[in-house]
Each structure stands twice: as C-alpha cells, then as structure tokens.
Coordinates of N, CA and C in Angstrom, one line a residue:
X1 N 97.2 85.1 46.5 CA 98.5 84.8 45.8 C 98.0 84.4 44.7
X2 N 98.8 84.4 43.5 CA 98.7 84.6 42.2 C 99.1 82.8 41.5
X3 N 98.5 82.6 40.9 CA 98.6 81.3 40.0 C 99.5 81.5 38.8
X4 N 100.5 80.4 38.8 CA 101.3 80.6 37.3 C 101.3 79.5 36.6
X5 N 101.2 79.5 35.2 CA 101.4 78.3 34.5 C 102.9 78.2 33.9
X6 N 103.1 77.2 34.2 CA 104.7 76.6 34.1 C 105.0 75.7 32.8
X7 N 106.2 76.2 31.9 CA 106.6 75.3 30.8 C 107.8 75.1 30.8
X8 N 108.3 73.6 30.3 CA 109.8 73.3 30.3 C 109.6 72.5 29.0
X9 N 111.0 72.7 28.6 CA 111.4 72.1 27.3 C 112.8 71.9 26.8
X10 N 113.3 71.1 26.0 CA 114.4 70.9 25.5 C 115.1 72.2 24.8
X11 N 114.0 72.7 24.0 CA 114.7 73.7 22.9 C 113.8 75.0 23.6
X12 N 114.3 76.2 23.1 CA 113.9 77.4 23.7 C 112.3 77.6 23.5
X13 N 111.7 78.3 24.4 CA 110.3 78.5 24.6 C 110.2 79.9 23.9
X14 N 108.8 80.4 23.5 CA 108.9 81.8 23.0 C 108.5 82.5 24.2
X15 N 108.8 83.7 24.1 CA 108.5 84.6 25.3 C 107.8 86.0 24.9
X16 N 107.4 85.6 23.6 CA 106.4 86.7 22.9 C 105.1 86.6 23.6
X17 N 104.4 88.1 23.8 CA 102.9 88.1 24.0 C 102.1 87.3 23.2
X18 N 101.1 86.6 23.4 CA 100.2 86.2 22.4 C 98.7 86.8 23.0
X19 N 97.9 86.6 22.2 CA 96.6 86.9 22.3 C 96.2 88.4 22.5
X20 N 96.9 89.3 22.7 CA 96.4 90.7 22.7 C 96.0 91.1 21.3
X21 N 95.0 91.9 21.3 CA 94.7 92.3 19.7 C 94.2 93.6 19.6
X22 N 95.6 94.7 19.7 CA 95.2 96.4 19.6 C 94.8 96.6 18.4
X23 N 93.8 97.7 18.2 CA 93.5 98.1 17.0 C 94.6 99.1 16.7
X24 N 95.2 99.7 17.7 CA 96.8 100.5 17.5 C 97.2 100.7 18.7
X25 N 98.4 101.1 18.9 CA 99.3 101.0 20.3 C 98.5 101.2 21.5
X26 N 98.4 100.3 22.3 CA 97.8 100.6 23.7 C 96.4 100.9 23.5
X27 N 95.8 100.6 22.4 CA 94.3 100.9 22.1 C 93.7 99.5 21.6
X28 N 92.4 99.1 22.3 CA 91.8 97.9 22.2 C 90.5 97.9 22.2
X29 N 89.6 97.4 21.2 CA 88.5 97.5 21.0 C 87.4 96.9 22.1
X30 N 88.0 95.9 22.9 CA 87.4 95.5 23.7 C 88.3 95.0 25.2
X31 N 87.5 94.6 26.1 CA 88.3 93.9 27.3 C 88.9 92.5 26.8
X32 N 88.2 91.7 25.8 CA 88.7 90.6 25.4 C 90.0 90.8 24.6
X33 N 90.0 91.7 23.6 CA 91.2 92.0 23.1 C 92.3 92.2 23.9
X34 N 92.3 92.7 25.0 CA 93.2 93.3 26.1 C 93.6 92.1 26.8
X35 N 92.8 91.0 26.4 CA 93.4 89.6 27.4 C 94.3 88.6 26.7
X36 N 95.5 88.4 27.3 CA 96.4 87.6 26.6 C 97.4 87.1 27.6
X37 N 98.5 86.7 27.0 CA 99.4 85.9 28.1 C 100.7 86.8 27.7
X38 N 101.8 87.0 28.6 CA 103.1 87.5 28.4 C 104.0 86.5 29.2
X39 N 105.5 86.0 28.7 CA 105.9 84.9 29.3 C 107.2 85.4 29.9
X40 N 107.4 84.8 31.1 CA 108.9 85.2 31.6 C 109.6 84.1 31.7
X41 N 110.9 84.1 31.3 CA 111.7 82.9 31.1 C 112.9 82.9 32.4
X42 N 113.4 81.7 32.3 CA 114.1 81.4 33.7 C 115.5 81.8 33.4
X43 N 115.7 82.9 33.1 CA 117.1 83.7 32.8 C 117.2 84.7 33.8
X44 N 118.4 84.6 34.5 CA 118.8 85.6 35.2 C 119.8 86.5 34.3
X45 N 119.1 87.5 34.3 CA 119.7 88.7 33.5 C 120.8 89.4 33.9
X46 N 121.1 89.3 35.2 CA 122.2 89.6 35.7 C 123.4 88.9 35.2
X47 N 123.5 87.8 35.4 CA 124.6 87.0 35.2 C 124.4 86.0 33.9
X48 N 123.4 86.0 33.1 CA 123.0 85.4 32.0 C 122.9 84.0 32.3
X49 N 122.4 83.6 33.4 CA 122.5 82.0 33.8 C 120.8 81.7 34.0
X50 N 120.8 80.3 33.3 CA 119.3 79.7 33.4 C 119.1 79.1 35.2
X51 N 118.0 79.3 35.6 CA 117.7 78.8 36.9 C 116.5 77.8 36.9
X52 N 116.0 76.8 37.5 CA 114.9 76.4 37.5 C 113.7 76.8 38.4
X53 N 112.8 77.1 37.8 CA 111.2 77.6 38.4 C 111.2 76.8 39.5
X54 N 111.3 75.5 39.3 CA 110.9 74.3 40.4 C 112.1 73.3 40.2
X55 N 112.3 72.6 41.6 CA 113.2 71.9 41.9 C 113.1 70.4 41.2
X56 N 111.8 70.2 40.7 CA 111.2 69.1 40.2 C 111.5 68.9 38.6
X57 N 111.6 70.1 38.1 CA 111.8 70.1 36.6 C 113.0 70.5 36.2
X58 N 113.8 69.6 35.5 CA 115.2 69.8 35.0 C 115.4 70.2 33.4
X59 N 114.4 70.2 32.9 CA 114.8 70.7 31.6 C 115.3 72.3 31.6
X60 N 116.0 72.3 30.6 CA 117.2 73.7 30.5 C 116.1 75.0 30.0
X61 N 115.2 75.0 29.2 CA 114.3 76.2 28.8 C 113.1 76.2 29.5
X62 N 112.9 77.3 30.4 CA 111.5 77.1 30.8 C 111.0 78.7 31.0
X63 N 109.6 78.6 30.8 CA 108.9 79.9 31.0 C 107.8 79.8 31.9
X64 N 107.1 81.1 32.4 CA 105.9 80.9 33.0 C 105.1 82.1 32.5
X65 N 103.9 82.1 32.9 CA 103.1 83.1 32.6 C 101.6 83.0 33.5
X66 N 100.9 84.2 33.8 CA 100.0 84.2 34.8 C 98.6 84.7 33.9
X67 N 97.6 84.5 34.5 CA 96.3 85.3 34.2 C 95.1 85.0 35.2
X68 N 94.3 85.8 35.1 CA 93.2 85.7 36.2 C 92.6 84.5 35.5
X69 N 92.5 84.0 34.3 CA 91.9 83.2 33.6 C 92.2 81.7 33.4
X70 N 93.5 81.2 34.1 CA 94.3 80.2 33.7 C 93.1 79.0 34.1
X71 N 93.0 77.9 33.2 CA 92.2 76.9 33.1 C 92.5 75.6 34.3
X72 N 92.2 76.2 35.2 CA 92.4 75.4 36.6 C 91.2 74.7 36.9
X73 N 91.5 73.4 36.8 CA 90.3 72.1 37.3 C 89.5 72.8 38.0
X74 N 87.9 72.8 38.1 CA 87.2 73.3 39.1 C 86.9 74.7 39.2
X75 N 87.7 75.4 38.6 CA 87.4 76.8 38.6 C 87.3 77.3 37.2
X76 N 87.4 76.6 36.1 CA 87.2 77.0 34.9 C 85.5 77.0 34.3
X77 N 85.2 78.3 33.8 CA 83.8 78.3 33.4 C 83.9 78.2 32.0
X78 N 83.4 77.1 31.3 CA 83.5 77.1 29.8 C 82.7 77.9 29.2
X79 N 81.6 78.5 29.7 CA 80.8 79.3 29.0 C 81.3 81.0 29.0
X80 N 82.7 80.9 29.4 CA 82.9 82.4 30.0 C 84.2 82.5 28.8
X81 N 84.1 83.9 28.0 CA 84.8 83.5 26.9 C 86.4 84.0 27.2
X82 N 86.8 84.8 28.6 CA 88.0 85.2 28.8 C 88.6 83.9 29.2
X83 N 88.0 82.8 30.2 CA 88.7 81.5 30.2 C 89.0 80.7 28.7
X84 N 87.9 80.9 28.0 CA 88.1 80.0 26.8 C 89.3 80.7 26.0
X85 N 89.4 81.8 26.0 CA 90.4 82.4 25.1 C 91.9 81.9 25.8
X86 N 92.0 82.1 27.0 CA 93.5 81.9 27.8 C 93.7 80.0 27.4
X87 N 92.7 79.2 27.6 CA 92.8 78.1 27.3 C 93.0 77.8 26.1
X88 N 92.8 78.4 25.1 CA 93.1 78.2 23.7 C 94.4 78.6 23.4
X89 N 94.8 79.8 24.2 CA 96.1 80.3 24.1 C 97.4 79.3 24.5
X90 N 97.0 78.8 25.7 CA 98.0 77.5 26.4 C 97.8 76.7 25.5
X91 N 96.9 76.0 25.0 CA 97.0 75.0 24.1 C 97.9 75.0 23.1
X92 N 97.8 76.3 21.9 CA 98.4 76.6 21.1 C 99.9 76.8 21.2
X93 N 100.2 77.3 22.7 CA 101.3 77.7 23.1 C 102.2 76.2 23.1
X94 N 101.5 75.4 23.7 CA 102.2 74.0 23.9 C 102.7 73.2 22.8
X95 N 101.5 73.1 21.9 CA 101.8 72.2 20.6 C 102.6 73.1 19.7
X96 N 102.9 74.4 19.9 CA 104.0 74.8 19.0 C 105.1 74.7 19.7
X97 N 105.4 74.5 21.2 CA 106.7 74.3 21.6 C 107.1 72.7 21.4
X98 N 105.8 71.8 21.1 CA 106.4 70.4 20.7 C 106.8 70.3 19.3
X99 N 106.7 71.2 18.6 CA 107.4 71.3 17.2 C 108.7 71.1 17.2
X100 N 109.4 71.8 18.3 CA 110.9 72.0 18.4 C 111.5 70.9 19.4
X101 N 110.7 70.6 20.4 CA 110.8 69.6 21.6 C 110.1 68.3 21.6
X102 N 111.0 67.2 21.9 CA 110.4 65.9 21.9 C 109.2 65.8 23.2
X103 N 109.4 66.7 23.8 CA 108.6 66.7 25.6 C 108.6 68.2 25.9
X104 N 107.4 68.5 26.7 CA 107.0 69.5 27.2 C 106.4 69.4 28.4
X105 N 107.1 70.1 29.3 CA 106.3 69.7 30.9 C 105.4 71.0 31.2
X106 N 104.3 70.5 31.5 CA 103.2 71.8 31.9 C 102.8 71.6 33.2
X107 N 102.6 72.6 34.0 CA 102.0 72.5 35.3 C 101.9 73.7 35.9
X108 N 100.8 73.9 36.7 CA 100.2 74.9 37.6 C 100.7 74.9 39.0
X109 N 101.2 76.0 39.3 CA 101.4 76.1 41.1 C 101.2 77.9 41.5
X110 N 101.0 78.0 42.6 CA 100.8 79.1 43.1 C 102.2 79.7 43.1
X111 N 102.4 81.1 43.1 CA 103.8 81.5 43.1 C 104.1 81.4 44.6
X112 N 105.5 81.3 44.6 CA 106.5 80.5 45.9 C 106.3 79.4 46.1
X113 N 105.3 78.6 45.4 CA 105.1 77.0 45.8 C 105.6 75.9 45.0
X114 N 106.5 76.4 43.8 CA 106.8 75.6 42.5 C 107.4 74.4 43.3
X115 N 108.2 74.6 44.3 CA 109.1 73.6 44.9 C 108.4 72.4 45.6
X116 N 107.0 72.7 46.0 CA 106.4 71.6 46.7 C 106.4 70.3 45.9
X117 N 105.8 69.3 46.1 CA 105.6 68.1 45.5 C 104.5 68.2 44.7
X118 N 104.5 67.6 43.6 CA 103.4 67.6 42.7 C 102.4 66.6 43.2
X119 N 101.2 66.7 43.0 CA 100.1 66.0 43.5 C 99.9 64.9 42.3
X120 N 100.2 65.2 41.4 CA 99.8 64.3 40.3 C 100.8 64.6 38.9
X121 N 101.4 63.5 38.6 CA 102.4 63.8 37.3 C 101.6 62.5 36.2
X122 N 101.2 63.1 35.0 CA 100.4 62.3 34.0 C 101.4 62.7 32.8
X123 N 101.5 61.5 32.0 CA 102.3 61.7 30.8 C 101.1 61.4 29.7
X124 N 101.0 62.6 28.8 CA 100.2 62.7 27.6 C 100.8 62.6 26.1
X125 N 100.5 61.6 25.4 CA 100.9 61.4 24.3 C 100.5 62.5 23.2
X126 N 101.2 63.1 22.0 CA 100.4 64.3 21.2 C 99.1 63.7 20.6
X127 N 99.1 62.4 20.4 CA 98.1 61.9 19.4 C 96.8 61.7 20.6
X128 N 97.0 61.9 21.6 CA 95.9 61.6 22.8 C 95.2 63.0 22.8
X129 N 95.8 64.1 22.6 CA 95.2 65.3 22.8 C 94.0 65.6 21.6
X130 N 93.1 66.0 22.4 CA 92.0 66.6 21.4 C 91.5 67.8 21.4
X131 N 91.7 68.4 22.6 CA 91.1 69.8 22.7 C 91.8 70.6 23.9
X132 N 91.6 71.8 23.9 CA 92.3 72.5 25.1 C 92.0 72.0 26.7
X133 N 90.9 71.3 26.5 CA 90.7 71.0 27.8 C 91.2 69.9 28.5
X134 N 92.1 69.2 27.4 CA 93.0 68.3 28.1 C 94.1 68.5 28.8
X135 N 94.3 70.1 28.9 CA 95.3 70.5 29.7 C 94.8 71.5 30.9
X136 N 93.8 71.1 31.4 CA 93.1 71.6 32.2 C 93.2 70.7 33.5
X137 N 94.1 71.4 34.4 CA 94.9 70.7 35.6 C 94.5 71.4 37.0
X138 N 94.7 70.8 38.1 CA 94.7 71.6 39.2 C 96.1 71.9 39.5
X139 N 96.0 73.0 40.8 CA 97.2 73.2 41.5 C 98.3 72.2 41.6
X140 N 99.3 72.4 41.2 CA 100.4 71.4 41.4 C 100.2 70.1 40.9
X141 N 99.5 70.1 39.8 CA 99.5 68.9 39.0 C 100.6 69.0 37.7
X142 N 101.0 67.9 37.2 CA 102.2 68.4 36.2 C 101.6 67.3 35.0
X143 N 102.1 67.8 34.0 CA 101.5 66.9 32.5 C 102.7 67.0 31.8
X144 N 103.3 65.8 31.4 CA 104.6 65.6 30.6 C 103.9 65.2 29.1
X145 N 104.0 66.0 28.1 CA 103.5 66.2 26.9 C 104.5 65.6 25.9
X146 N 104.4 64.5 25.7 CA 105.3 63.9 24.6 C 104.8 63.7 23.2
X147 N 105.7 64.1 22.2 CA 105.3 63.7 20.7 C 105.4 62.1 20.5
X148 N 104.7 61.6 19.6 CA 104.5 60.3 19.3 C 105.7 59.6 18.7
X149 N 106.7 59.4 19.4 CA 108.0 58.6 19.0 C 108.3 57.6 19.7
X150 N 108.4 56.5 19.0 CA 108.8 55.2 19.9 C 109.9 55.2 20.9
X151 N 110.8 56.1 20.7 CA 111.9 56.2 21.5 C 111.9 56.9 22.7
X152 N 110.9 57.7 22.9 CA 110.6 58.5 23.7 C 110.0 57.7 24.9
X153 N 109.4 56.6 24.6 CA 109.2 55.5 25.8 C 110.1 54.9 26.3
X154 N 111.2 54.8 25.9 CA 112.3 54.4 26.6 C 113.0 55.4 27.7
X155 N 112.7 56.6 27.7 CA 113.6 57.4 28.6 C 112.7 57.5 30.0
X156 N 113.7 57.4 30.9 CA 113.4 57.3 32.5 C 112.7 58.3 33.0
X157 N 113.2 59.6 32.6 CA 112.5 61.0 33.1 C 112.5 62.0 32.1
X158 N 111.9 63.2 32.4 CA 111.4 64.2 31.8 C 112.9 65.0 31.1
X159 N 114.3 64.7 31.7 CA 115.3 65.2 31.1 C 115.4 65.0 29.8
X160 N 115.1 63.6 29.3 CA 115.2 63.2 27.8 C 116.4 62.7 27.7
X161 N 117.3 63.5 27.6 CA 118.3 62.8 26.9 C 119.8 62.6 27.6
X162 N 119.5 62.2 29.1 CA 120.6 62.1 30.0 C 120.9 60.5 30.1
X163 N 120.0 59.7 30.0 CA 120.2 58.2 29.8 C 118.8 57.5 29.5
X164 N 119.1 56.2 28.8 CA 118.1 55.4 28.6 C 118.2 54.0 29.0
X165 N 117.3 53.6 30.0 CA 117.9 52.1 30.6 C 116.8 51.0 30.3
X166 N 116.0 51.5 29.1 CA 115.1 50.2 28.9 C 115.7 49.2 28.3
X167 N 115.5 47.6 28.9 CA 116.2 46.4 28.2 C 116.1 46.4 26.9
X168 N 114.9 46.5 26.2 CA 114.9 46.4 24.9 C 115.5 47.1 23.8
X169 N 115.8 48.6 24.2 CA 116.4 49.6 23.7 C 118.1 49.1 23.9
X170 N 118.5 48.7 24.9 CA 119.9 48.4 25.1 C 120.2 47.2 24.2
X171 N 119.3 46.1 24.4 CA 119.4 45.0 23.2 C 119.7 45.4 21.8
X172 N 118.8 46.3 21.3 CA 118.9 46.6 19.9 C 120.4 47.7 19.8
X173 N 120.8 48.1 20.7 CA 121.8 49.2 20.7 C 123.6 48.2 20.6
X174 N 123.1 47.0 21.5 CA 124.3 46.1 21.7 C 124.2 45.6 20.3
X175 N 123.2 44.9 19.8 CA 123.5 44.3 18.3 C 124.0 45.1 17.4
X176 N 123.8 46.4 17.5 CA 124.1 47.4 16.1 C 125.7 47.2 16.2

C-alpha cells in the first residue's frame, strides 16, 4: 500500500511539481535531482466538482502527494538525503499555503484509508514551528497548522468561517 500526504486549505493549493531539478528535459544529474513531489487535487475533471479526500476534512481545496520518503514518524532517517529533501519540500509547501489561508490541515494516510478516524489531531501555531521535523507525523495523524491570528482561536473547527461560538468573541460583537 502507498502512503499519501494530504493537505487542505481555504485557498487554492499549488499543484505544481516541486523539487525536481533536471539539467534539461527528462535528464537529471543524480537520483536526488529526480526526487520531488507532484500534487493531485480533489477535482473531478469529468464534472469539474471538488470532492473531499477524507470525510473528516471539510476545507474546500485539497491536494495529496506521495513519495517513498515521506517523513513518517518512526520511519524517517535523518541522515538520509532523500528523506531530508522530501521533508524540506513538505515544510516549504505548507508554509507557502499558509500565506494564502489562515489554516492548513495536513495528515498522512495509507491510500484508501483516508476515511478512518484520525488517531491524533493536533493544532500548531505558525510561531511554534521551528523546522521540517515539526511536521513528522504517523499514519492517520492530523496537524491543523494555523497562522498567529487571535480570531482563529475562536473557531470551533477547521472549516474556519462557518461559525464562531466563543463567548468572549460574541460579547465583543454584541457591543459593536
């Protein structure tokens, strides 16, 4: 079975290939230069409609990618250049997505097991992220990465803009 890394966001996510470094078309200097990520989005091309990769993630824009070197906790080899490269590419991809969206959801799952319950859901603030290793997770673990914006603390779920039910926020809105 194949592991996939999944991403979800309020804003469109890039589907461009990243990490590949050909010296000319289809010619690479090394195997490391041929190691990268390509992304598949949640768009049914036949009817131009979006579908969720997992029933547990409701954000509109979603992508997924796969690699033999995904940074899965316990399987990651820190001294292996291929693992390091993929880890850095995922790190940069998530940080870039956070430029356009207040929240990015990231999880890893075996293909066809996306709808199983997450074993862990953890929220990380952008200010807490120090290195690519902060995104090393296990199968069916989910990270909600949010920008450092106080209003985001009041959101009840990753869908973001559906409703806000925090009492302090409601009081400030009623006074306005």
